[in-house]
């Protein structure tokens, strides 16, 4: 159950904030938005790590295990270390009658781990909204830079039914005196809300930084070299600006503390397109399920293909709302469809999503669709997948496709992919509709790899 508010997280983290009443021992880059938050977080943390900082990262949702949303110095926190920290937080919640939600427990665990690890900077992604999100327990003195990624209509039951209302909730993370970086491709209505929020905080226009103002010609070269999609380019420019400002502010902090930075800025060294492209690749590899190509193991292939040891590739993307669907559709139409023009899709969606709108954006005539249902999400029992048969019926009713439309047997994700490989033949396959579906696919892949390593 989602229950927004800061009262419980305040009680849960009271010992930490009592120990550090003015500012935490680490600084945060705080990111809100509807789409692109995770990509921006991954890029910023990679840039900072390359510059020599000790960096933590907290994103959501998790994909395979619930602790994989927390990284320390670019590595997922060790399972046992996470579970020990989480147990202490849960014990505190029970002892003090906090009644913390699963996300609040996860947020508090991340903050405790960042403190224990003695990171310099933590890149923190909002879970839902911003103003009342648990991560907004961060105070003015804790935050180096606030970031607003692309804003769209999602979670409207919590955030409001217009883009202006959603933007007001997300700009609730802005704090007086803290510079703001905004994805410059946001709608004019969103940018208006940002300016209103900055004015209400008493901040000058100079504190409102659109990402284009600090972008480098090197980024454009990296975009071309890597063949990034338009939304990936926008995330990169937003992340670069946030990184640039964070470094400036970290230097100011260390100067005030009387300590030498002792860290070389990437803006003084490694200013080559090759190095930046390398870092972008590292960031992309650390955040799964965003325009990610996977080679399927034999475990997923139909028997007649498995016997020939044929490899099959699928595109995996967590597009789960109209805005992210537009980004995926643009990439697929430009780079994937090929001469035949048709795709085979494996789709599962959360039961409260704008399914018809998403389908209308993704599907083209003669596309094939195999529907499935993702499984129960660890720590989030309220998250439910739409029934695969019901989803297939919606595809038939509302989409323009005249291709094959089927529900996988028992809604099985593995069965859906296997069936899609058989239907597609040599044609392209894309798995999309939910980050929870992405998690199920990656979990199945991991289990198959582990079974192969163990042998018969």
Short mmCIF file of C-alpha atoms in Angstrom, two decimals, residues 35 224 332 366 409:
data_model
loop_
_atom_site.label_atom_id
_atom_site.label_comp_id
_atom_site.label_asym_id
_atom_site.label_seq_id
_atom_site.Cartn_x
_atom_site.Cartn_y
_atom_site.Cartn_z
CA UNK A 35 10.74 9.23 -16.78
CA UNK A 224 26.59 10.27 -32.39
CA UNK A 332 12.00 0.92 -32.44
CA UNK A 366 0.85 -6.44 -38.67
CA UNK A 409 -0.11 -20.17 -21.31
#
